CSV table of C-alpha atoms in Angstrom, one decimal:
chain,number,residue,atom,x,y,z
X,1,UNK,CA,123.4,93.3,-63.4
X,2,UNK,CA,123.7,94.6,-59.9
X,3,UNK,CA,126.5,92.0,-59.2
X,4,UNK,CA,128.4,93.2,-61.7
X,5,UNK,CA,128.2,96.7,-61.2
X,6,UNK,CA,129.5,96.4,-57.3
X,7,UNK,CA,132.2,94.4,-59.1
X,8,UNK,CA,133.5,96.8,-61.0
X,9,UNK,CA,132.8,99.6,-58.9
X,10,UNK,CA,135.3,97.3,-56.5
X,11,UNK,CA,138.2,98.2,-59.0
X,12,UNK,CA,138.1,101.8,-57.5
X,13,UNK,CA,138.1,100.9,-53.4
X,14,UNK,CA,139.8,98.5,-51.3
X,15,UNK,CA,137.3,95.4,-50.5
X,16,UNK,CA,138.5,92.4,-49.0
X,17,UNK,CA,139.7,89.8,-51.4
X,18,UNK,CA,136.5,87.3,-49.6
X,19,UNK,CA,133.7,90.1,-50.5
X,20,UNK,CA,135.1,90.4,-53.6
X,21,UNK,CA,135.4,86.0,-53.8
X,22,UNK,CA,131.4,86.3,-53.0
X,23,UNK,CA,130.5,88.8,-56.1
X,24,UNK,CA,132.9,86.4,-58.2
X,25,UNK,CA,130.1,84.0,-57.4
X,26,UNK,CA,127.2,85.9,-58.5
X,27,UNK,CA,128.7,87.6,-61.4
X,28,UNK,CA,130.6,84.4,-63.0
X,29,UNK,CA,127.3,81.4,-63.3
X,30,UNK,CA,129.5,79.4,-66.0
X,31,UNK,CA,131.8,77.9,-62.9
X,32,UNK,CA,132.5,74.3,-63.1
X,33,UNK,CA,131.8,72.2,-59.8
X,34,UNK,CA,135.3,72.6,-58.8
X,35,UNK,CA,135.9,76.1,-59.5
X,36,UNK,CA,133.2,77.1,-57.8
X,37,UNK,CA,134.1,74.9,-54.8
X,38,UNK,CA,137.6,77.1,-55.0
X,39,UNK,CA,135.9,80.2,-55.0
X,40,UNK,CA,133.4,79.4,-52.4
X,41,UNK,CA,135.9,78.4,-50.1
X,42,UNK,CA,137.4,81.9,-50.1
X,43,UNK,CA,133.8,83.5,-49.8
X,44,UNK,CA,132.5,81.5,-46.5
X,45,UNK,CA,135.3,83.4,-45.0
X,46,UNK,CA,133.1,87.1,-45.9
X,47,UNK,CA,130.7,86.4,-43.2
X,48,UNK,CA,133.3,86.4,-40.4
X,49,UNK,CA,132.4,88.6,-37.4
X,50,UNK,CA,129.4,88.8,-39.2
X,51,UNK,CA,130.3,90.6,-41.9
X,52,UNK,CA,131.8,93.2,-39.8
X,53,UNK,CA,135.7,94.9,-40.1
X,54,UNK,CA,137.1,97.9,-38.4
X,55,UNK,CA,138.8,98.7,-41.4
X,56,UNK,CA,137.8,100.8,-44.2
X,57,UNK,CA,136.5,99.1,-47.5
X,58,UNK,CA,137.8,101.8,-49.3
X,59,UNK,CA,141.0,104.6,-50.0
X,60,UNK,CA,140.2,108.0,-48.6
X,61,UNK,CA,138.7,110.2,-50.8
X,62,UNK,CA,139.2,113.7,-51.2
X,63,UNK,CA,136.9,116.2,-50.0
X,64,UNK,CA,136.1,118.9,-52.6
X,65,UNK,CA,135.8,122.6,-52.2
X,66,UNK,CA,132.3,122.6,-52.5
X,67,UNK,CA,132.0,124.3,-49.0
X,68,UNK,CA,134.8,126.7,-49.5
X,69,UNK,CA,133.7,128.0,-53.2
X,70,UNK,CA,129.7,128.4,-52.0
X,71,UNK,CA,131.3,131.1,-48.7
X,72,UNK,CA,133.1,132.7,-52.2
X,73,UNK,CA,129.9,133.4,-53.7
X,74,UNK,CA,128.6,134.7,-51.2
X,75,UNK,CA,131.0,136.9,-50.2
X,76,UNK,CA,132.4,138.1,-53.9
X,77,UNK,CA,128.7,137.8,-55.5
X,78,UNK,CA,130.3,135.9,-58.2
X,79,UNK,CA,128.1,133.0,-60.3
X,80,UNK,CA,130.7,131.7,-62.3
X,81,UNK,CA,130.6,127.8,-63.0
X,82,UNK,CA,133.3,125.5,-60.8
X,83,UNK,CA,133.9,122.0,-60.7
X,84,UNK,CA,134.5,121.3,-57.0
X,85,UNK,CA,136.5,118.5,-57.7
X,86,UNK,CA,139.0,120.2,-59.8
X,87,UNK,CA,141.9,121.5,-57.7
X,88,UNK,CA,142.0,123.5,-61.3
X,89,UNK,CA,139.1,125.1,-61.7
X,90,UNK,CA,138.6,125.9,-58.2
X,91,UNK,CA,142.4,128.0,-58.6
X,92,UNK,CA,140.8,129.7,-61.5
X,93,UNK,CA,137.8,130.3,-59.8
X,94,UNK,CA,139.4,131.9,-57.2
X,95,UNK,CA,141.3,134.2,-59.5
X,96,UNK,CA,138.4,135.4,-61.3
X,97,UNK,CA,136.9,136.2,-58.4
X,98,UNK,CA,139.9,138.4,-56.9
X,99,UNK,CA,140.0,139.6,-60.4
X,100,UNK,CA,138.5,142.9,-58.3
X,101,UNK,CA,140.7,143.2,-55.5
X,102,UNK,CA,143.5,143.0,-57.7
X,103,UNK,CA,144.6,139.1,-55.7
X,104,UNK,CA,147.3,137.5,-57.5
X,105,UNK,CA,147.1,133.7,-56.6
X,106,UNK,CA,151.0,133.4,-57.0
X,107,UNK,CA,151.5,135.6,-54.1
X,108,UNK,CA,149.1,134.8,-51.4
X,109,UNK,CA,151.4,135.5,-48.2
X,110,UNK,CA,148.9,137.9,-45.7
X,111,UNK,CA,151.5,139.5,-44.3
X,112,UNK,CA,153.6,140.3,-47.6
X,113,UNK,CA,151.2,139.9,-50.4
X,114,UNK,CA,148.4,142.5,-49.7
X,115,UNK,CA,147.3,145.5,-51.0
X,116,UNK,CA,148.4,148.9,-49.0
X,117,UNK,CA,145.6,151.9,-49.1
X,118,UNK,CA,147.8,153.4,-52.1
X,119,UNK,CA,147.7,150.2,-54.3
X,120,UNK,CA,144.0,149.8,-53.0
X,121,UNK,CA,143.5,153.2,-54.5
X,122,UNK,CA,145.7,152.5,-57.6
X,123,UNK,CA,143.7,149.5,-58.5
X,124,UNK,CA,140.6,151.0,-57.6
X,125,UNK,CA,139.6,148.7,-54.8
X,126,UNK,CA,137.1,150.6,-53.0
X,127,UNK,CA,136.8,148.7,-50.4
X,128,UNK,CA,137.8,149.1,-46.0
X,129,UNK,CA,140.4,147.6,-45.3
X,130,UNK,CA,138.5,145.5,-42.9
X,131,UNK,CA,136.5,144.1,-45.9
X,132,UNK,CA,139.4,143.7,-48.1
X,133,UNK,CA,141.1,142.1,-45.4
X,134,UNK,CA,138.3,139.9,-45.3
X,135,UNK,CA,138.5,138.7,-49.0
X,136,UNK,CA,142.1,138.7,-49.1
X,137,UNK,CA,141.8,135.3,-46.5
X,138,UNK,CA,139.1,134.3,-48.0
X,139,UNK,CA,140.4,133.6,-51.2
X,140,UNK,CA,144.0,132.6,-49.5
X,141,UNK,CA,141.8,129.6,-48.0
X,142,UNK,CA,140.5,128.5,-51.0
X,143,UNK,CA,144.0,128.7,-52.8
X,144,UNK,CA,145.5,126.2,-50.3
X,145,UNK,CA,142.5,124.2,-50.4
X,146,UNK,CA,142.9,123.9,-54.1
X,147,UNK,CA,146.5,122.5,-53.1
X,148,UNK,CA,145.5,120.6,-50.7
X,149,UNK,CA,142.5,118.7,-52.7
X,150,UNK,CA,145.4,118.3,-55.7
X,151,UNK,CA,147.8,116.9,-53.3
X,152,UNK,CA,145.1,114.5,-51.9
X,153,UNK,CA,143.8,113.4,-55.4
X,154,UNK,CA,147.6,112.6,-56.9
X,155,UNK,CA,147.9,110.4,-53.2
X,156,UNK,CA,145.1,108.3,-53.8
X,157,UNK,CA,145.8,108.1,-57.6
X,158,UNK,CA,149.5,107.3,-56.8
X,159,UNK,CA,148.5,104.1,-54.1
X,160,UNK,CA,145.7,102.4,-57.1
X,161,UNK,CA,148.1,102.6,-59.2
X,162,UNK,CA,150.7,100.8,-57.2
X,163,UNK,CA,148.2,98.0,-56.5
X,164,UNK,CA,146.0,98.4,-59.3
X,165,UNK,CA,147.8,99.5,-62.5
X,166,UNK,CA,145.8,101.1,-64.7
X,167,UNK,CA,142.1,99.6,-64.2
X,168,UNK,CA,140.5,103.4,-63.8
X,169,UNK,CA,140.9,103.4,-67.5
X,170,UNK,CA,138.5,100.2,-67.9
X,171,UNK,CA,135.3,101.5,-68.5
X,172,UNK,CA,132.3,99.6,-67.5
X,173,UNK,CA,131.1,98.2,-70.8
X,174,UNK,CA,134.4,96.9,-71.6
X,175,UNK,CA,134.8,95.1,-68.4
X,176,UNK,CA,131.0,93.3,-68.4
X,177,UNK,CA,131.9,92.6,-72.2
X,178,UNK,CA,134.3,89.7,-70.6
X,179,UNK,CA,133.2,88.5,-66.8
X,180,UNK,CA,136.3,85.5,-67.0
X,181,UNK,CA,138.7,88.7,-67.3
X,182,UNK,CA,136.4,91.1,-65.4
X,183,UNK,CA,136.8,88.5,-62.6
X,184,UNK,CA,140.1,87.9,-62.3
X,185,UNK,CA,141.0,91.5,-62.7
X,186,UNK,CA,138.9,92.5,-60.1
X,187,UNK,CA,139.9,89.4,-57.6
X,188,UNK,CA,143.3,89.7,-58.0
X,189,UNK,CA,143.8,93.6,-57.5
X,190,UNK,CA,141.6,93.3,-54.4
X,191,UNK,CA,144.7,90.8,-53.1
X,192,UNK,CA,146.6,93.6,-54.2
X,193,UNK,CA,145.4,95.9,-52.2
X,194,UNK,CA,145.6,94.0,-49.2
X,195,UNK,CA,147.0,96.2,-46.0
X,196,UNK,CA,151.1,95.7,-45.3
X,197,UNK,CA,151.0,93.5,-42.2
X,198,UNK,CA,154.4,93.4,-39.8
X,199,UNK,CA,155.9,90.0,-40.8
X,200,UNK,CA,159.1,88.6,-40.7
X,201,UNK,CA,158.2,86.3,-44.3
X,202,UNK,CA,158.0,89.9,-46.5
X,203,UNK,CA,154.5,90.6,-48.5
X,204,UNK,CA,152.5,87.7,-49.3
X,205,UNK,CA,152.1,86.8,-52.6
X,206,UNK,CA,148.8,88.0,-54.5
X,207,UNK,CA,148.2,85.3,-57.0
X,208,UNK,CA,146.5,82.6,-54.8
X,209,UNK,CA,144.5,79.8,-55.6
X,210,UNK,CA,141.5,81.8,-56.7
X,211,UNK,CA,143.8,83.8,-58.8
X,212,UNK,CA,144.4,80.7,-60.5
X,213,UNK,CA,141.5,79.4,-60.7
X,214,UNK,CA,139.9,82.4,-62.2
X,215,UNK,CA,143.4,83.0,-64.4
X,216,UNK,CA,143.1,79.3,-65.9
X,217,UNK,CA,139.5,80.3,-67.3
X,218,UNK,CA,140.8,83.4,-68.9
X,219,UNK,CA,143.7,81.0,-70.3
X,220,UNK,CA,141.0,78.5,-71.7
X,221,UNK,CA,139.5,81.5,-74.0
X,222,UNK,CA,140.3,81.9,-77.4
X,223,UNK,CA,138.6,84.9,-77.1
X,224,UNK,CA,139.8,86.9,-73.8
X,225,UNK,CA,140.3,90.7,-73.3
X,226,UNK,CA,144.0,90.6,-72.5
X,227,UNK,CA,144.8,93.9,-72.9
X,228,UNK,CA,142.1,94.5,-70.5
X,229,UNK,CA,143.8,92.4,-67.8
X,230,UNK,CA,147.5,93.3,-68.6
X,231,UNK,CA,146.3,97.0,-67.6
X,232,UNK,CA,146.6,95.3,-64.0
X,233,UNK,CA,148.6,92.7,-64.3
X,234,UNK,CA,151.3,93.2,-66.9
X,235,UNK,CA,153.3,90.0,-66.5
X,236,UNK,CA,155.0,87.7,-69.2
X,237,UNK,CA,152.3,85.3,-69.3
X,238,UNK,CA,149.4,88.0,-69.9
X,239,UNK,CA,151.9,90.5,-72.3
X,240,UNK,CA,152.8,87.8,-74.5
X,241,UNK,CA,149.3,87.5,-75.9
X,242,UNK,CA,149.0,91.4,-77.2
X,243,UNK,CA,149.3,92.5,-80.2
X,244,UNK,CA,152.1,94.6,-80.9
X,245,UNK,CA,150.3,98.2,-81.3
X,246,UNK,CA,148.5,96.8,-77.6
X,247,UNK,CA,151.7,96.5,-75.8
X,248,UNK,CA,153.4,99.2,-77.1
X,249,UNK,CA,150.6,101.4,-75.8
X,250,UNK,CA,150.5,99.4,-72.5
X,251,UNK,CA,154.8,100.7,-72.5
X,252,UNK,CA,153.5,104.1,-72.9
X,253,UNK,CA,151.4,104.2,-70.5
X,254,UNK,CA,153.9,102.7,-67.5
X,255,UNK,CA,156.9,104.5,-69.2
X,256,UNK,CA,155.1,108.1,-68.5
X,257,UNK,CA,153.7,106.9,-65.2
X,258,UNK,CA,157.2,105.6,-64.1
X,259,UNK,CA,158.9,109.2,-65.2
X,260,UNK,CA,155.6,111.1,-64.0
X,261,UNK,CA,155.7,109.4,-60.3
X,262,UNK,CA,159.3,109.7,-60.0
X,263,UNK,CA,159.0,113.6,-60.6
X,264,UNK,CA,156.9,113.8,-57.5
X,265,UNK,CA,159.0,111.2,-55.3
X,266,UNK,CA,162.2,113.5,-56.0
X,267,UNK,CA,160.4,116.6,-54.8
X,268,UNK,CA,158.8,114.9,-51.8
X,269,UNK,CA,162.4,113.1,-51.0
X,270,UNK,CA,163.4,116.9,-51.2
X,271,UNK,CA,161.1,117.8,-48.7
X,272,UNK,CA,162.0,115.0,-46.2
X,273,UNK,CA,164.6,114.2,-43.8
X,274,UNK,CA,165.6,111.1,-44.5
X,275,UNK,CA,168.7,109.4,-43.8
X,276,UNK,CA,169.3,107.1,-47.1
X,277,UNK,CA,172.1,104.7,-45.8
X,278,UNK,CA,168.9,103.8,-43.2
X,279,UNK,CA,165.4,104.4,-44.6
X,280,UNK,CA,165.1,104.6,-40.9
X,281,UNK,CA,161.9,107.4,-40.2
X,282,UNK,CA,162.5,109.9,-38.0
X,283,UNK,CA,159.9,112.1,-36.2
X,284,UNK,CA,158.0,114.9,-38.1
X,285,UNK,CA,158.6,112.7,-41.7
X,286,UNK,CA,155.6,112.1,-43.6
X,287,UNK,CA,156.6,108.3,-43.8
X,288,UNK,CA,152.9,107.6,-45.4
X,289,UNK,CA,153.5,110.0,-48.4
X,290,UNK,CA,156.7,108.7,-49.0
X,291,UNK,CA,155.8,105.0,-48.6
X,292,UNK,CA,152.6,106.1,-51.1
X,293,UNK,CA,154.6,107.6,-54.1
X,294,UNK,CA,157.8,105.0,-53.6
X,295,UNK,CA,155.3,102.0,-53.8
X,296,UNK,CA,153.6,104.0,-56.4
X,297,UNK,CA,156.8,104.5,-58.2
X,298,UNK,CA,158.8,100.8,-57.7
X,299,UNK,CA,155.2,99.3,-59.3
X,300,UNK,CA,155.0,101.2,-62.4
X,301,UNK,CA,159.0,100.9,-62.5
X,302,UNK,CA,158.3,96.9,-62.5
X,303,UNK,CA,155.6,97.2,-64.8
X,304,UNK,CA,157.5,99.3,-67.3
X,305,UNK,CA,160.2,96.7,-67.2
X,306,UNK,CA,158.2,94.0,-67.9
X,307,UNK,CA,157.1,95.7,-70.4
X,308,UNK,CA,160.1,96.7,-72.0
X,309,UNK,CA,161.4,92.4,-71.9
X,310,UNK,CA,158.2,91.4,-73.5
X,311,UNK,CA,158.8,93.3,-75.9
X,312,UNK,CA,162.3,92.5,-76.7
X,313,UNK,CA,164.0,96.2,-76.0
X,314,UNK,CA,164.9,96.1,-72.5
X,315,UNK,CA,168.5,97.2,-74.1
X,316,UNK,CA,167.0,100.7,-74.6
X,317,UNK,CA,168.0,101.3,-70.6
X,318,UNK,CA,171.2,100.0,-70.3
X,319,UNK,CA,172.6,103.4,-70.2
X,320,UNK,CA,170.1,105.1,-67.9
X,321,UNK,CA,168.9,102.6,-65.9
X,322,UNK,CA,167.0,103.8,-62.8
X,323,UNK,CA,167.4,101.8,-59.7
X,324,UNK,CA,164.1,100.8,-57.0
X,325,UNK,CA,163.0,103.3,-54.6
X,326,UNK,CA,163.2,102.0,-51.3
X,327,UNK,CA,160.5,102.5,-48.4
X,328,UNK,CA,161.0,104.5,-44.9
X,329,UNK,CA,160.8,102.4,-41.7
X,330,UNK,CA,160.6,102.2,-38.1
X,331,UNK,CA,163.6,102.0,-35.6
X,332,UNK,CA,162.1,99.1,-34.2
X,333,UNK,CA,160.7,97.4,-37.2
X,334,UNK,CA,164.3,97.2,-38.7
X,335,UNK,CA,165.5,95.7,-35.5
X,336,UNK,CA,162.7,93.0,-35.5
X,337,UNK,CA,164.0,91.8,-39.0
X,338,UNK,CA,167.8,91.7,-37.8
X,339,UNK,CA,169.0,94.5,-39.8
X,340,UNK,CA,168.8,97.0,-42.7
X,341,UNK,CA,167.2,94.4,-45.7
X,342,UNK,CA,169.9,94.3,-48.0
X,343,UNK,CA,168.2,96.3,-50.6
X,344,UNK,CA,168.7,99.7,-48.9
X,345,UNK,CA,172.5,99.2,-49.3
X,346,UNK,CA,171.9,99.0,-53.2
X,347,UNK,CA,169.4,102.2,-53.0
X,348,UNK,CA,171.9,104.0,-51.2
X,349,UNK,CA,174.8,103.3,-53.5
X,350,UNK,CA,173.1,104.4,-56.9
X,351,UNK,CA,172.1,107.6,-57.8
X,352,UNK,CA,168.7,109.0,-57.1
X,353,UNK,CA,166.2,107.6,-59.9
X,354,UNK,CA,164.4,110.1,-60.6
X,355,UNK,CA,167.7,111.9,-60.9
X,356,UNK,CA,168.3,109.2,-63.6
X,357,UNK,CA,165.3,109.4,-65.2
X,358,UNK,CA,165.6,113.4,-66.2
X,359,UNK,CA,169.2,112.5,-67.1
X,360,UNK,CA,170.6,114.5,-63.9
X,361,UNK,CA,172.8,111.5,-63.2
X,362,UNK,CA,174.1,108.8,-65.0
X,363,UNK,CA,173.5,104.8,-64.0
X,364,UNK,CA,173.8,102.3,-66.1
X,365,UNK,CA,172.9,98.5,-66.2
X,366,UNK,CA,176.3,97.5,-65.4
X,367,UNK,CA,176.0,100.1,-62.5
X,368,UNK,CA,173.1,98.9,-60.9
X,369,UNK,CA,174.5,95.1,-61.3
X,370,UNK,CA,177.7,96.0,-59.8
X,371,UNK,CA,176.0,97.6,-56.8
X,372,UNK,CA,174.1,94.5,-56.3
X,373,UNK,CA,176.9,91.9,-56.6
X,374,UNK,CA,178.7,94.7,-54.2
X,375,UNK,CA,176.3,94.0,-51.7
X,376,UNK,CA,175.1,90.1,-52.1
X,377,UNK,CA,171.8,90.9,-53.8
X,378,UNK,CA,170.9,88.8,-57.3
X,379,UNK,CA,169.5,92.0,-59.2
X,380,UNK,CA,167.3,90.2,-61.4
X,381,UNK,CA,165.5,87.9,-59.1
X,382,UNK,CA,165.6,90.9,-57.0
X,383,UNK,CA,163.9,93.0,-59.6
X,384,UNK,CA,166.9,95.6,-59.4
X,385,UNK,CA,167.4,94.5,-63.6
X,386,UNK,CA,164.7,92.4,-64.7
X,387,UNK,CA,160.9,91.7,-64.4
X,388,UNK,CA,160.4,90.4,-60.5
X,389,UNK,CA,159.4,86.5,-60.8
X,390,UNK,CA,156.7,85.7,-57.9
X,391,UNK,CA,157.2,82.2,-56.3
X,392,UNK,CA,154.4,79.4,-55.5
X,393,UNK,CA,150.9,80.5,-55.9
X,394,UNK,CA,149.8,81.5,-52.4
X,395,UNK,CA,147.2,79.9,-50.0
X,396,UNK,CA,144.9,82.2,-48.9
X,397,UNK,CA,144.1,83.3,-45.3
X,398,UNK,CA,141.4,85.7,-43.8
X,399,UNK,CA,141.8,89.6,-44.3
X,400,UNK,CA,143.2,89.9,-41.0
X,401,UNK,CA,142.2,92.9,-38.7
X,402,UNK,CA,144.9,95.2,-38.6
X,403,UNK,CA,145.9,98.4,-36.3
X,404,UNK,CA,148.9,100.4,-38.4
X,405,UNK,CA,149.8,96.9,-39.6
X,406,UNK,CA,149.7,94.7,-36.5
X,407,UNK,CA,147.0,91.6,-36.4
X,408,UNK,CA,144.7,92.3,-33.8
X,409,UNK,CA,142.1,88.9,-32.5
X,410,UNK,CA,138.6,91.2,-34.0
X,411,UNK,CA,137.4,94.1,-35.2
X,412,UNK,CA,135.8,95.7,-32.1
X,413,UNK,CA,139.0,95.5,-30.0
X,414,UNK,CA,140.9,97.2,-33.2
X,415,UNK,CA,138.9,99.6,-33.0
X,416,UNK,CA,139.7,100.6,-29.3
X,417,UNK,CA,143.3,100.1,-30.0
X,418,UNK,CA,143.3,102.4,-33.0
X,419,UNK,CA,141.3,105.0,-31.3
X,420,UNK,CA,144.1,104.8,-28.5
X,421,UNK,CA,146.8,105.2,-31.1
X,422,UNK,CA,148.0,102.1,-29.8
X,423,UNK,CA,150.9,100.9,-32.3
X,424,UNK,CA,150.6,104.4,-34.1
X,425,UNK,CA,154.0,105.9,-32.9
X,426,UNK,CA,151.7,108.2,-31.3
X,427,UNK,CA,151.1,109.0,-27.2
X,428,UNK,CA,148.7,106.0,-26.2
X,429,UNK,CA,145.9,107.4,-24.7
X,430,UNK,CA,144.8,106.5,-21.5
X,431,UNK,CA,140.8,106.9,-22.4
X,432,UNK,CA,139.7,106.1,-25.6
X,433,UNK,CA,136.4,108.3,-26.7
X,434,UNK,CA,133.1,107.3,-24.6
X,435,UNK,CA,134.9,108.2,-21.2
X,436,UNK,CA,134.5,104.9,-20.1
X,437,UNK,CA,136.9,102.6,-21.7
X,438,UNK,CA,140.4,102.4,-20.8
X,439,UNK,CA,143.2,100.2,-21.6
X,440,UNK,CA,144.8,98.5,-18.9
């Protein structure tokens, strides 16, 4: 079913939540009157502006080194099979082919790192220096593309799993076997995935009334797939339907991802210049990495902890308890909200988690609760100890169209603005590309 298969291949992009209300329709025939009613009243709202969104439908993809290993060949005469894709292979490509130039790719530094005409000799390079020169770069640009492409793969990676949990392990046959569950998980993580707006009321919540709808029918099943759905939405209500070999895998699996993704937040904190007291970016911080991997991290985090309550052993980290990673803002976006959020204080009293995690540092439950009480924070309804509880089921509104996170009145104009680098923290430009345009 053609339906079905844009469906799931949704689980793996970012539609909007309407797009993915209108495949709901054609996937799911076994809606009552009123459910559909719910569903289509989320849907009408896909063929606003025709359809149309300056925003991308998806999460950038990274480019492979398809480009870079085909100059490679050419130049080294070397047919040895690559996957393109694989930051991985392409390294080991690249070190077969320097294999005769005696290139080591652990020290690729031009200046520092090459071959003299007596090591040249001693290796038997018998090459100009010219043309060893030549390879030299060529296989330095490869290296760092291989880094680059690894980089680029754990970012996107890191951002569906904050807002998507684990649904790239669903295969396709699994999720068409159930099309109640296949519906809901692929509605609900399209909320998900909805873009941060500026706001003063905090992140809406993602569970609305099609959520619901499409949550009650899973509900109504004797026979759902609620593993399947737990993978990307492991809450008390779905966990407390698995088996017990089924959630302790599920714990596994956010338990590594929590440890995994806190490895790479510490080095990327170590990287930064960040003041912690503030979370307060300053210029030249990669905020969007950050924000990425902290997101990334406080999900799987949540996920583990809810988790670890379903299943009754929560008590397994009340001596090594890692706090929530907290997100970098801007100078102006604090201001709007009157203040530091109380939350930072908290982050900034406790010990780095990952530095918990690798038992660097010590924090306990009683720790974490103390820091909380210390600074007016309820650390369970907070999420600081215990499985975050969300509130009223939400209404839902139109995807709107967004320029770095402020509403804008339609696509076309965000467009302008975001070729401008209007609200970027960027110089606006004058003339947007065409010439003609210009903001007044």
């Amino acid at each position: 079913m053609e339906a079905l298969d844009r469906l799931y291949r949704s689980l793996d992009a970012r539609p909007r939540p309407e797009d993915v209300a209108v495949l709901v329709l054609e996937v799911n025939q076994t809606l009552t009157r009123r459910e559909r009613a719910v569903v289509e009243g989320v849907a009408g709202h896909a063929s606003r502006w025709q359809g149309f969104s300056g925003m991308s439908d998806d999460y950038a993809r990274p480019v492979g080194a398809a480009r870079q290993v085909a100059a490679t060949r050419r130049l080294f005469d070397v047919d040895a099979a690559v996957d393109t894709e694989d930051p991985v292979s392409v390294l080991e490509f690249a070190e077969l082919a320097g294999a005769g130039i005696g290139w080591d790719p652990e020290h690729t530094d031009f200046l520092a790192d090459r071959l003299n005409r007596e090591a040249r000799e001693a290796a038997g390079v018998e090459l100009s220096k010219r043309q060893y020169n030549r390879r030299f770069r060529m296989l330095r640009r490869l290296s760092a593309k291989a880094d680059r492409l690894g980089r680029a793969q754990r970012l996107r990676s890191a951002t569906l799993r904050a807002s998507a949990g684990f649904v790239d392990v669903i295969d396709r046959d699994r999720f068409g076997a159930d099309v109640d569950a296949a519906c809901f998980v692929a509605y609900f993580t399209a909320r998900r995935k909805l873009r941060r707006e500026f706001s003063l009321t905090g992140r809406e919540n993602p569970f609305d009334q099609v959520a619901d709808v499409l949550f009650a029918r899973c509900r109504a099943r004797a026979d759902t797939d609620w593993a399947m759905i737990a993978l990307a939405h492991p809450v008390w209500d779905v966990l407390r339907h698995l088996s017990a070999d089924q959630l302790g895998e599920l714990l596994g699996r956010w338990s590594a991802a929590t440890r995994s993704i806190a490895a790479v937040l510490g080095g990327v904190w170590r990287s930064s210049d960040v003041d912690r007291a503030t979370m307060v970016v300053r210029s030249g911080v990669d905020s969007s990495t950050w924000n990425a991997f902290a997101g990334a991290y406080n999900a799987a985090r949540a996920a583990w902890i809810s988790c670890l309550h379903a299943a009754g052993l929560s008590s397994l980290l009340d001596g090594a308890w890692p706090g929530k990673a907290m997100r970098v803002m801007a100078a102006d976006l604090v201001a709007w909200h009157g203040g530091l959020h109380p939350d930072t204080s908290v982050w900034a009293r406790l010990p780095l988690p990952w530095e918990v995690l690798d038992g660097t540092a010590a924090c306990t439950r009683a720790d974490v609760e103390a820091a909380c009480r210390e600074h007016g924070v309820d650390p369970e309804r907070a999420g600081w100890t215990a499985p975050r509880e969300h509130g009223a089921i939400a209404r839902f509104r139109p995807t709107p169209e967004l320029v770095h996170g402020v509403s804008v009145s339609d696509p076309l104009w965000g467009m302008v603005l975001r070729r401008a680098h209007v609200f970027s923290g960027k110089p606006v430009r004058a003339e947007v590309s065409g010439g003609q345009n210009t903001l007044g």
